[in-house]
Amino acid sequence: MENDCILIVDDEERMRKLIKDFLKQKNYNTMEAADGEEAVAVFNKENPDLVVLDVMMPKMDGYGVCREIRRTSDVPIIILTA
């Protein structure tokens, strides 16, 4: 799975950085989005191999993002929640 690309979606920059740093150590490429609308846009443009998705976000919550992604893709999604 080396060089797979993972989209990290969380409105907290600190959490995105923590996840990104861990994944970089494991040789994954990452991209980020800070809210649900940005997540959908990045997903549609970049077609990542996996999405790590926070539930509580502004503009569109994680469930809405998941529904949008599922309209066109069966990419694996890991949902994070407090």
PDB file of C-alpha atoms in Angstrom:
ATOM      1  CA  MET A   1       0.000   0.000   0.000  1.00  0.00           C
ATOM      2  CA  GLU A   2       3.008   2.261  -0.145  1.00  0.00           C
ATOM      3  CA  ASN A   3       2.273   5.559  -1.912  1.00  0.00           C
ATOM      4  CA  ASP A   4      -1.490   5.232  -1.444  1.00  0.00           C
ATOM      5  CA  CYS A   5      -3.111   8.597  -0.962  1.00  0.00           C
ATOM      6  CA  ILE A   6      -5.243   9.314   2.095  1.00  0.00           C
ATOM      7  CA  LEU A   7      -7.596  12.272   2.489  1.00  0.00           C
ATOM      8  CA  ILE A   8      -7.691  13.555   6.075  1.00  0.00           C
ATOM      9  CA  VAL A   9     -10.835  15.546   6.876  1.00  0.00           C
ATOM     10  CA  ASP A  10     -11.087  17.365  10.202  1.00  0.00           C
ATOM     11  CA  ASP A  11     -11.874  20.947  11.162  1.00  0.00           C
ATOM     12  CA  GLU A  12      -9.162  20.872  13.849  1.00  0.00           C
ATOM     13  CA  GLU A  13      -5.762  21.594  12.337  1.00  0.00           C
ATOM     14  CA  ARG A  14      -4.004  19.933  15.273  1.00  0.00           C
ATOM     15  CA  MET A  15      -5.849  16.649  14.648  1.00  0.00           C
ATOM     16  CA  ARG A  16      -5.124  16.761  10.892  1.00  0.00           C
ATOM     17  CA  LYS A  17      -1.435  17.307  11.632  1.00  0.00           C
ATOM     18  CA  LEU A  18      -1.318  14.434  14.136  1.00  0.00           C
ATOM     19  CA  ILE A  19      -2.885  11.996  11.654  1.00  0.00           C
ATOM     20  CA  LYS A  20      -0.789  13.323   8.764  1.00  0.00           C
ATOM     21  CA  ASP A  21       2.482  12.964  10.705  1.00  0.00           C
ATOM     22  CA  PHE A  22       1.673   9.357  11.636  1.00  0.00           C
ATOM     23  CA  LEU A  23       0.732   8.434   8.066  1.00  0.00           C
ATOM     24  CA  LYS A  24       3.836  10.131   6.623  1.00  0.00           C
ATOM     25  CA  GLN A  25       5.989   7.943   8.905  1.00  0.00           C
ATOM     26  CA  LYS A  26       4.320   4.936   7.262  1.00  0.00           C
ATOM     27  CA  ASN A  27       5.077   6.322   3.768  1.00  0.00           C
ATOM     28  CA  TYR A  28       1.533   7.314   2.845  1.00  0.00           C
ATOM     29  CA  ASN A  29       0.796  10.386   0.777  1.00  0.00           C
ATOM     30  CA  THR A  30      -1.798  12.630   2.364  1.00  0.00           C
ATOM     31  CA  MET A  31      -4.070  15.502   1.480  1.00  0.00           C
ATOM     32  CA  GLU A  32      -6.254  17.536   3.814  1.00  0.00           C
ATOM     33  CA  ALA A  33      -9.618  19.247   4.029  1.00  0.00           C
ATOM     34  CA  ALA A  34     -10.837  21.444   6.901  1.00  0.00           C
ATOM     35  CA  ASP A  35     -14.604  21.165   6.359  1.00  0.00           C
ATOM     36  CA  GLY A  36     -17.173  19.003   4.640  1.00  0.00           C
ATOM     37  CA  GLU A  37     -17.565  21.055   1.478  1.00  0.00           C
ATOM     38  CA  GLU A  38     -13.803  21.189   0.965  1.00  0.00           C
ATOM     39  CA  ALA A  39     -13.630  17.433   1.582  1.00  0.00           C
ATOM     40  CA  VAL A  40     -16.096  16.683  -1.207  1.00  0.00           C
ATOM     41  CA  ALA A  41     -14.265  19.022  -3.598  1.00  0.00           C
ATOM     42  CA  VAL A  42     -10.855  17.505  -2.812  1.00  0.00           C
ATOM     43  CA  PHE A  43     -12.246  13.977  -3.054  1.00  0.00           C
ATOM     44  CA  ASN A  44     -13.795  14.619  -6.462  1.00  0.00           C
ATOM     45  CA  LYS A  45     -10.617  16.226  -7.790  1.00  0.00           C
ATOM     46  CA  GLU A  46      -7.977  13.908  -6.307  1.00  0.00           C
ATOM     47  CA  ASN A  47      -9.717  10.497  -5.980  1.00  0.00           C
ATOM     48  CA  PRO A  48      -7.891   9.311  -2.812  1.00  0.00           C
ATOM     49  CA  ASP A  49      -7.524   5.637  -1.856  1.00  0.00           C
ATOM     50  CA  LEU A  50      -8.878   6.134   1.682  1.00  0.00           C
ATOM     51  CA  VAL A  51     -10.722   8.869   3.601  1.00  0.00           C
ATOM     52  CA  VAL A  52     -10.247   9.549   7.321  1.00  0.00           C
ATOM     53  CA  LEU A  53     -13.334  11.578   8.170  1.00  0.00           C
ATOM     54  CA  ASP A  54     -14.377  13.536  11.254  1.00  0.00           C
ATOM     55  CA  VAL A  55     -18.101  13.605  12.024  1.00  0.00           C
ATOM     56  CA  MET A  56     -18.567  17.049  13.558  1.00  0.00           C
ATOM     57  CA  MET A  57     -17.493  19.734  11.071  1.00  0.00           C
ATOM     58  CA  PRO A  58     -18.768  23.054   9.740  1.00  0.00           C
ATOM     59  CA  LYS A  59     -20.556  23.525   6.387  1.00  0.00           C
ATOM     60  CA  MET A  60     -21.289  19.789   5.962  1.00  0.00           C
ATOM     61  CA  ASP A  61     -20.910  17.133   8.643  1.00  0.00           C
ATOM     62  CA  GLY A  62     -19.088  13.849   8.146  1.00  0.00           C
ATOM     63  CA  TYR A  63     -22.295  11.939   7.472  1.00  0.00           C
ATOM     64  CA  GLY A  64     -23.150  14.311   4.629  1.00  0.00           C
ATOM     65  CA  VAL A  65     -19.638  13.952   3.218  1.00  0.00           C
ATOM     66  CA  CYS A  66     -19.937  10.167   3.419  1.00  0.00           C
ATOM     67  CA  ARG A  67     -23.278  10.244   1.565  1.00  0.00           C
ATOM     68  CA  GLU A  68     -21.790  12.446  -1.176  1.00  0.00           C
ATOM     69  CA  ILE A  69     -18.766  10.171  -1.603  1.00  0.00           C
ATOM     70  CA  ARG A  70     -20.968   7.060  -1.693  1.00  0.00           C
ATOM     71  CA  ARG A  71     -22.933   8.462  -4.634  1.00  0.00           C
ATOM     72  CA  THR A  72     -19.923   7.837  -6.876  1.00  0.00           C
ATOM     73  CA  SER A  73     -17.379   5.736  -4.998  1.00  0.00           C
ATOM     74  CA  ASP A  74     -16.905   2.762  -2.691  1.00  0.00           C
ATOM     75  CA  VAL A  75     -13.552   4.025  -1.389  1.00  0.00           C
ATOM     76  CA  PRO A  76     -12.899   2.952   2.228  1.00  0.00           C
ATOM     77  CA  ILE A  77     -13.892   5.589   4.801  1.00  0.00           C
ATOM     78  CA  ILE A  78     -12.767   5.623   8.425  1.00  0.00           C
ATOM     79  CA  ILE A  79     -15.044   7.841  10.516  1.00  0.00           C
ATOM     80  CA  LEU A  80     -13.607   9.591  13.564  1.00  0.00           C
ATOM     81  CA  THR A  81     -15.756  10.786  16.426  1.00  0.00           C
ATOM     82  CA  ALA A  82     -15.079  12.242  19.847  1.00  0.00           C
TER      83      ALA A  82
END
